[in-house]
JSON list of C-alpha atoms and ligand atoms in Angstrom, two decimals:
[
{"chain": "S", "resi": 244, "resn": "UNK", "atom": "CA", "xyz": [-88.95, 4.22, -50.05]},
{"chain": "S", "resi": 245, "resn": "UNK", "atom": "CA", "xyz": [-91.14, 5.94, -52.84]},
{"chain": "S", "resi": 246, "resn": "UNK", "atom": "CA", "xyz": [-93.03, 3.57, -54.81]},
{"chain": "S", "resi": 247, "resn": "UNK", "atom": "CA", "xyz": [-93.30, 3.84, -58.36]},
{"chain": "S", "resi": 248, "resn": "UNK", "atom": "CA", "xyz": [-96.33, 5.76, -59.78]},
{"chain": "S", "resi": 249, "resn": "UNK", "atom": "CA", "xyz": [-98.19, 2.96, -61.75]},
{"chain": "S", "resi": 250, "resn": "UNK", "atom": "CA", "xyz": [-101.05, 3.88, -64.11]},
{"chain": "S", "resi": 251, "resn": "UNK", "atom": "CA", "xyz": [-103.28, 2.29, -61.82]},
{"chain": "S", "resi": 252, "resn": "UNK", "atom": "CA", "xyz": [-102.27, 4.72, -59.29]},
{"chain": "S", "resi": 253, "resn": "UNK", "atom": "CA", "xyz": [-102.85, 7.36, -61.55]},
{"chain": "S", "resi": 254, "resn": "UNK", "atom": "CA", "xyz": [-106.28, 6.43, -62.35]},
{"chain": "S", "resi": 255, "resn": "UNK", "atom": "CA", "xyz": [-107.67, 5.91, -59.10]},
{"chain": "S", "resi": 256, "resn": "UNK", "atom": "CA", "xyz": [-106.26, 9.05, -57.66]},
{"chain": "S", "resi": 257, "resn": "UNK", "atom": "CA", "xyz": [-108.20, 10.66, -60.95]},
{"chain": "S", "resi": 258, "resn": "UNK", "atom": "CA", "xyz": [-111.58, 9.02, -59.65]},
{"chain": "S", "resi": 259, "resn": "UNK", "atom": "CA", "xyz": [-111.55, 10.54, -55.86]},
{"chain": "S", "resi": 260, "resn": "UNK", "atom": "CA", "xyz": [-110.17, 13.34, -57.20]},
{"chain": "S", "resi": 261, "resn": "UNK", "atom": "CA", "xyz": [-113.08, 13.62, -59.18]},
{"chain": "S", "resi": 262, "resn": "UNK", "atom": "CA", "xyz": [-115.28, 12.81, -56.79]},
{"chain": "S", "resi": 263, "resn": "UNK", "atom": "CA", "xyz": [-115.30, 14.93, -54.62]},
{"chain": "S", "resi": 264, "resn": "UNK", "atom": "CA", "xyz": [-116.18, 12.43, -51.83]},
{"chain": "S", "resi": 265, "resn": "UNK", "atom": "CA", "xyz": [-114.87, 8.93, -50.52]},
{"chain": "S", "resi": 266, "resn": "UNK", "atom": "CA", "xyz": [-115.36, 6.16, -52.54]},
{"chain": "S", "resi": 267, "resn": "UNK", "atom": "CA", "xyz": [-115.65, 2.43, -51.29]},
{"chain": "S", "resi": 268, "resn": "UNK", "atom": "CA", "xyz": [-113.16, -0.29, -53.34]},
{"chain": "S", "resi": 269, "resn": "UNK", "atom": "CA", "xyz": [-117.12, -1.63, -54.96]},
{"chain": "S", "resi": 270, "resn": "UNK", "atom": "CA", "xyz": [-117.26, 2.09, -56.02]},
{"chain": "S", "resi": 271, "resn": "UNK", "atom": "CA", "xyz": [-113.84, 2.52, -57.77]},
{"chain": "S", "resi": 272, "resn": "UNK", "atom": "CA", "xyz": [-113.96, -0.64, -59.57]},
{"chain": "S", "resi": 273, "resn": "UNK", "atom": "CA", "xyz": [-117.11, -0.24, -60.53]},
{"chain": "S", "resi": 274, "resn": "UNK", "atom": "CA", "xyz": [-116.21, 2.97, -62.12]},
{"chain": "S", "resi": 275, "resn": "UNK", "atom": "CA", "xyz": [-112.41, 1.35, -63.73]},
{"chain": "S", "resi": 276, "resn": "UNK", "atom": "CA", "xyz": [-114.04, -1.60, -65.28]},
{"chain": "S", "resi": 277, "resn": "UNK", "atom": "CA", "xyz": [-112.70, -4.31, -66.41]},
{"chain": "S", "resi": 278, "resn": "UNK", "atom": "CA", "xyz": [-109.18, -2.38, -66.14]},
{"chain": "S", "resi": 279, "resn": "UNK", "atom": "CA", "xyz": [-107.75, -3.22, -63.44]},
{"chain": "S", "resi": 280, "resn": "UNK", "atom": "CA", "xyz": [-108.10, -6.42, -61.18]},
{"chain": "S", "resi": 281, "resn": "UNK", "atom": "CA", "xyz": [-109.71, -6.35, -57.49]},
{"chain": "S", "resi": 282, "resn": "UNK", "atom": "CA", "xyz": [-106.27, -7.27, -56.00]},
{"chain": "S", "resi": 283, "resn": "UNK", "atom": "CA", "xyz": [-104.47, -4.59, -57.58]},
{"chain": "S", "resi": 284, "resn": "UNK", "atom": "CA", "xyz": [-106.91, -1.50, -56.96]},
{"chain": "S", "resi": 285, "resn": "UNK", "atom": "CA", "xyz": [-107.03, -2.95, -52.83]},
{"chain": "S", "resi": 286, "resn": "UNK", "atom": "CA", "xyz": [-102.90, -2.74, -53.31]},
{"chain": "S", "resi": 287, "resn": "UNK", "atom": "CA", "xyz": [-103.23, 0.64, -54.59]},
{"chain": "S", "resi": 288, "resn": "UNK", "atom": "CA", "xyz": [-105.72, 1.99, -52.09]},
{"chain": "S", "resi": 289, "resn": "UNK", "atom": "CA", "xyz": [-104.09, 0.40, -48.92]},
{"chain": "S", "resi": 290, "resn": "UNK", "atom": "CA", "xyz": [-100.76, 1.96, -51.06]},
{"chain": "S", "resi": 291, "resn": "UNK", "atom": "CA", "xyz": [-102.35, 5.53, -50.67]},
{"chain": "S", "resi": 292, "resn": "UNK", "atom": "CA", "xyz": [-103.39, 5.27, -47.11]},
{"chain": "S", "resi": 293, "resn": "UNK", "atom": "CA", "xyz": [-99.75, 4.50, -46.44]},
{"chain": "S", "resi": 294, "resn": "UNK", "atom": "CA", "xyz": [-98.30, 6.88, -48.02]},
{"chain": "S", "resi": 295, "resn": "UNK", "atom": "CA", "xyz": [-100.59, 9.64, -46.78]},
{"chain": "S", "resi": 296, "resn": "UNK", "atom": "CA", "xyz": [-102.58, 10.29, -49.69]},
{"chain": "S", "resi": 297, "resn": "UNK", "atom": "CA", "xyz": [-106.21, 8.87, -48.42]},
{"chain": "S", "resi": 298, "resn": "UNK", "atom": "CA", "xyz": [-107.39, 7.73, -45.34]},
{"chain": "S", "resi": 299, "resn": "UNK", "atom": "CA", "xyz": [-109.80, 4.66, -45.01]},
{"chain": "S", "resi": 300, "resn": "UNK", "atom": "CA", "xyz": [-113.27, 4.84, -42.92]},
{"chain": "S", "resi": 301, "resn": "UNK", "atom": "CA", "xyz": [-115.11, 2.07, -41.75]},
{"chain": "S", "resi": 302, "resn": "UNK", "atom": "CA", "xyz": [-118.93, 3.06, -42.45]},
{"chain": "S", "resi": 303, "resn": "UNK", "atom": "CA", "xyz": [-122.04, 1.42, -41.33]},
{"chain": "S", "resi": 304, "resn": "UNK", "atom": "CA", "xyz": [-122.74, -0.79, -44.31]},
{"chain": "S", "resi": 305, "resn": "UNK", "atom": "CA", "xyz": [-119.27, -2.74, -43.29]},
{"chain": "S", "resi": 306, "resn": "UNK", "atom": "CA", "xyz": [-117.95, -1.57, -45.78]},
{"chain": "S", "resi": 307, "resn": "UNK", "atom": "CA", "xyz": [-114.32, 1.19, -46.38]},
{"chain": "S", "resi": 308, "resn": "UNK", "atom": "CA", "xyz": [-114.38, 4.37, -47.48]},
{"chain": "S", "resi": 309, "resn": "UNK", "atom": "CA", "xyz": [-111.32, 5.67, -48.79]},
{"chain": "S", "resi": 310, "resn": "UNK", "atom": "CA", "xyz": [-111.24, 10.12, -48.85]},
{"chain": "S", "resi": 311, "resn": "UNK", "atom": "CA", "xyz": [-108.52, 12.10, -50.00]},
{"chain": "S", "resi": 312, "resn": "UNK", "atom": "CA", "xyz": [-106.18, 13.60, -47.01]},
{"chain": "S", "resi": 313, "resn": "UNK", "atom": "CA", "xyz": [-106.44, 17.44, -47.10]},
{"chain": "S", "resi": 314, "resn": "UNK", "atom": "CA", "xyz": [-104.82, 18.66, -43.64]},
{"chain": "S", "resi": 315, "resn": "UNK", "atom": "CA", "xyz": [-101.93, 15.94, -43.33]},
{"chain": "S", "resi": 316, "resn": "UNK", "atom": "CA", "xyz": [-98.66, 15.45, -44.39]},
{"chain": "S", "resi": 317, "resn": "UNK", "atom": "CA", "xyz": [-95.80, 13.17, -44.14]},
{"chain": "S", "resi": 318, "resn": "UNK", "atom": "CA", "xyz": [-95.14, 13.11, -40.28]},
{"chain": "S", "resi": 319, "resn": "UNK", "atom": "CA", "xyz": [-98.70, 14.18, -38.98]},
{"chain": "S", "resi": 320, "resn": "UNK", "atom": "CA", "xyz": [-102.52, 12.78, -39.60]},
{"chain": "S", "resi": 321, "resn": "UNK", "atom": "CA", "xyz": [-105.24, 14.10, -38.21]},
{"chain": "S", "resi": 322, "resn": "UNK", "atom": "CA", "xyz": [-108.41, 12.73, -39.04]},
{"chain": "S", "resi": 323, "resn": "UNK", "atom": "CA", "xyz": [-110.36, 13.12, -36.16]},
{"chain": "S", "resi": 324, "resn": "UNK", "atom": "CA", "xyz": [-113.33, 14.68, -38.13]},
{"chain": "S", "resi": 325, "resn": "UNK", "atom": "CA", "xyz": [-116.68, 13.72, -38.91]},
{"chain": "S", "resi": 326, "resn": "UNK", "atom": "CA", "xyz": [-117.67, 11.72, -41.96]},
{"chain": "S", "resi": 327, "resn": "UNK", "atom": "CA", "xyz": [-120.91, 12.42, -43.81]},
{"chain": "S", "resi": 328, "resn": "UNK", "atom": "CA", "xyz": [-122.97, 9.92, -45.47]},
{"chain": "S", "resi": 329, "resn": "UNK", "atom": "CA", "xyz": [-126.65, 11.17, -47.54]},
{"chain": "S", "resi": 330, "resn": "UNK", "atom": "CA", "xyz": [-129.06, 8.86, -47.01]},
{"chain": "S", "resi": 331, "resn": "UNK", "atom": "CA", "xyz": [-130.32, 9.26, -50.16]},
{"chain": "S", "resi": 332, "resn": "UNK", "atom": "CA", "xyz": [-127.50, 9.50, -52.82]},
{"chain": "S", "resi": 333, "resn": "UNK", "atom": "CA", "xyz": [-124.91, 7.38, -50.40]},
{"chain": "S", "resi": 334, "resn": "UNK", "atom": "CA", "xyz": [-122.47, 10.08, -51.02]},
{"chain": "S", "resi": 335, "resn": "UNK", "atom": "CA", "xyz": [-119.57, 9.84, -48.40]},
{"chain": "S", "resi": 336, "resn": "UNK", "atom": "CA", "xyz": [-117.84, 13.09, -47.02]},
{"chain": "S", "resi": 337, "resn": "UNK", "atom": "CA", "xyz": [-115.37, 14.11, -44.69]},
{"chain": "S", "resi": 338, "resn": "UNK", "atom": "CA", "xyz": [-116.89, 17.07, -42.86]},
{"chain": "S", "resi": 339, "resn": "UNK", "atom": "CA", "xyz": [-114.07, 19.89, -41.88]},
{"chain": "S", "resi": 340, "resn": "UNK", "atom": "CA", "xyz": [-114.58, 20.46, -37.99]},
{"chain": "S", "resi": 341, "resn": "UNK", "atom": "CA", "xyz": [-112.32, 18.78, -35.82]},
{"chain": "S", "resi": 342, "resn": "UNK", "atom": "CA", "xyz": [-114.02, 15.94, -33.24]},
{"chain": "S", "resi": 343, "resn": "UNK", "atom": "CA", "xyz": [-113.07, 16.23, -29.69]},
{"chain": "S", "resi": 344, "resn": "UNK", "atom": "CA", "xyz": [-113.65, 14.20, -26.97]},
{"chain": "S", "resi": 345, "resn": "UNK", "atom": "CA", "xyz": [-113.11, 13.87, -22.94]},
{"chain": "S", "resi": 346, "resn": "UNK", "atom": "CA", "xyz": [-111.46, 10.88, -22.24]},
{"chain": "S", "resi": 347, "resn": "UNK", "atom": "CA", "xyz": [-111.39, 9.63, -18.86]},
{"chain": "S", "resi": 348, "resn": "UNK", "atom": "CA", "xyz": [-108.08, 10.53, -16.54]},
{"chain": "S", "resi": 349, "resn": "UNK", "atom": "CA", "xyz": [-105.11, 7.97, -18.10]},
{"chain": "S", "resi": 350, "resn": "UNK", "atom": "CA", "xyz": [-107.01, 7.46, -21.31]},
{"chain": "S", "resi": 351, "resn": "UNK", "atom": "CA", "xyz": [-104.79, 8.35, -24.47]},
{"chain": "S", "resi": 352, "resn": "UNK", "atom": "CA", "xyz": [-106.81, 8.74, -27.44]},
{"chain": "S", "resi": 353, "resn": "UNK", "atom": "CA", "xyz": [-105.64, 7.09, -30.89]},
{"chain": "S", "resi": 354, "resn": "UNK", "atom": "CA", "xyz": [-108.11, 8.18, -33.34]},
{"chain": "S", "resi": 355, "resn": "UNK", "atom": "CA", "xyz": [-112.24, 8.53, -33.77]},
{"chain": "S", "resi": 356, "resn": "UNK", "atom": "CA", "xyz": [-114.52, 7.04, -36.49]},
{"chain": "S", "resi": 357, "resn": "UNK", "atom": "CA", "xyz": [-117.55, 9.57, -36.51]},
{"chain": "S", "resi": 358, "resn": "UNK", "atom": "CA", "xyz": [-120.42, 9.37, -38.84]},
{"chain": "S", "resi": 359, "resn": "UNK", "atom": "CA", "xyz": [-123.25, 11.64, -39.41]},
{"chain": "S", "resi": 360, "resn": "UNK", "atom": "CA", "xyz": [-126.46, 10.29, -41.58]},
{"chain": "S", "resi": 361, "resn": "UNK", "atom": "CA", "xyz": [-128.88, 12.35, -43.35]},
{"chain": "S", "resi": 362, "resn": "UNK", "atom": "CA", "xyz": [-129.32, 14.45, -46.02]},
{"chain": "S", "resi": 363, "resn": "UNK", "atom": "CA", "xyz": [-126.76, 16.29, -48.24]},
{"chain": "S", "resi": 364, "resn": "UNK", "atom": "CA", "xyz": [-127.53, 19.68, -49.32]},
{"chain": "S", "resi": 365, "resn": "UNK", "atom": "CA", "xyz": [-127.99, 18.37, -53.09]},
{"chain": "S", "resi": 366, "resn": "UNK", "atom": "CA", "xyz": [-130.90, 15.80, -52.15]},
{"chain": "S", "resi": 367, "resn": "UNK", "atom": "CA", "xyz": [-132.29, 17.72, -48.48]},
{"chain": "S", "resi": 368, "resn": "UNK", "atom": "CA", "xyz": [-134.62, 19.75, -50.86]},
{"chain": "S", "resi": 369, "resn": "UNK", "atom": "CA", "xyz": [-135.66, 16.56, -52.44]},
{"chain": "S", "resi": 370, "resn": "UNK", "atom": "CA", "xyz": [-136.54, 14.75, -49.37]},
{"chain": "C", "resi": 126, "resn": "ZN", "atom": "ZN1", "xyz": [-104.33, 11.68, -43.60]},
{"chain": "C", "resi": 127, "resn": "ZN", "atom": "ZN1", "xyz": [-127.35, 13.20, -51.17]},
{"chain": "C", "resi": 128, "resn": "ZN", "atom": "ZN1", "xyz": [-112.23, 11.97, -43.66]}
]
């Protein structure tokens, strides 16, 4: 079933678009405010991760990121990459190489949450 596209939709596609990195739901509404309600922009980001527009990333500070899907479509997601957050500017980015792992013999492998901290190529020359 294809869901209607709302203005809210709109706008918060506009944002990571924009971005250029994955945002966090205190992120986005920090940047909407006032517009739209907390309730509706969690609707419209779980919304997108359904319907294979973003994917959602658990980071270290307990908090999700939601990034824009680049490889996937409909039937297939892949995000078995590595996620990127600058210790300095808290950016958030997926990272292109894919993650592999050994498993042990009978293990089937569902998906993998990687992070890498340090320093993005805007703020290493700062550091
Ligand atoms: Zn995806
Ligand atoms: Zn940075
Ligand atoms: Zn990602």
């Amino acid at each position: 079933m294809k869901r209607r596209n709302t203005p809210a939709k709109a706008a918060i596609l506009t944002l990571l678009k924009g971005a250029n990195a994955a945002l966090s739901q205190d992120m986005i509404e920090a940047e909407i405010k006032g517009e739209m309600d907390r309730v509706t922009i969690y609707r419209v980001l779980n919304s997108f991760c359904e319907d294979g527009i973003t994917h959602k990333i658990l980071a270290d500070d307990g908090k999700y990121y939601f990034a824009l899907c680049h490889s996937c479509n409909d039937e297939h997601h892949d995000h078995d990459h590595f996620h990127f957050k600058c210790i300095n500017c808290q950016k958030v980015e997926c990272l292109e190489e894919k993650v592999t792992v050994s498993l042990p013999v009978g293990y089937v492998q569902k998906s993998i949450t990687s992070w890498v901290t340090g320093y993005c190529n805007l703020c290493a020359g700062k550091a």
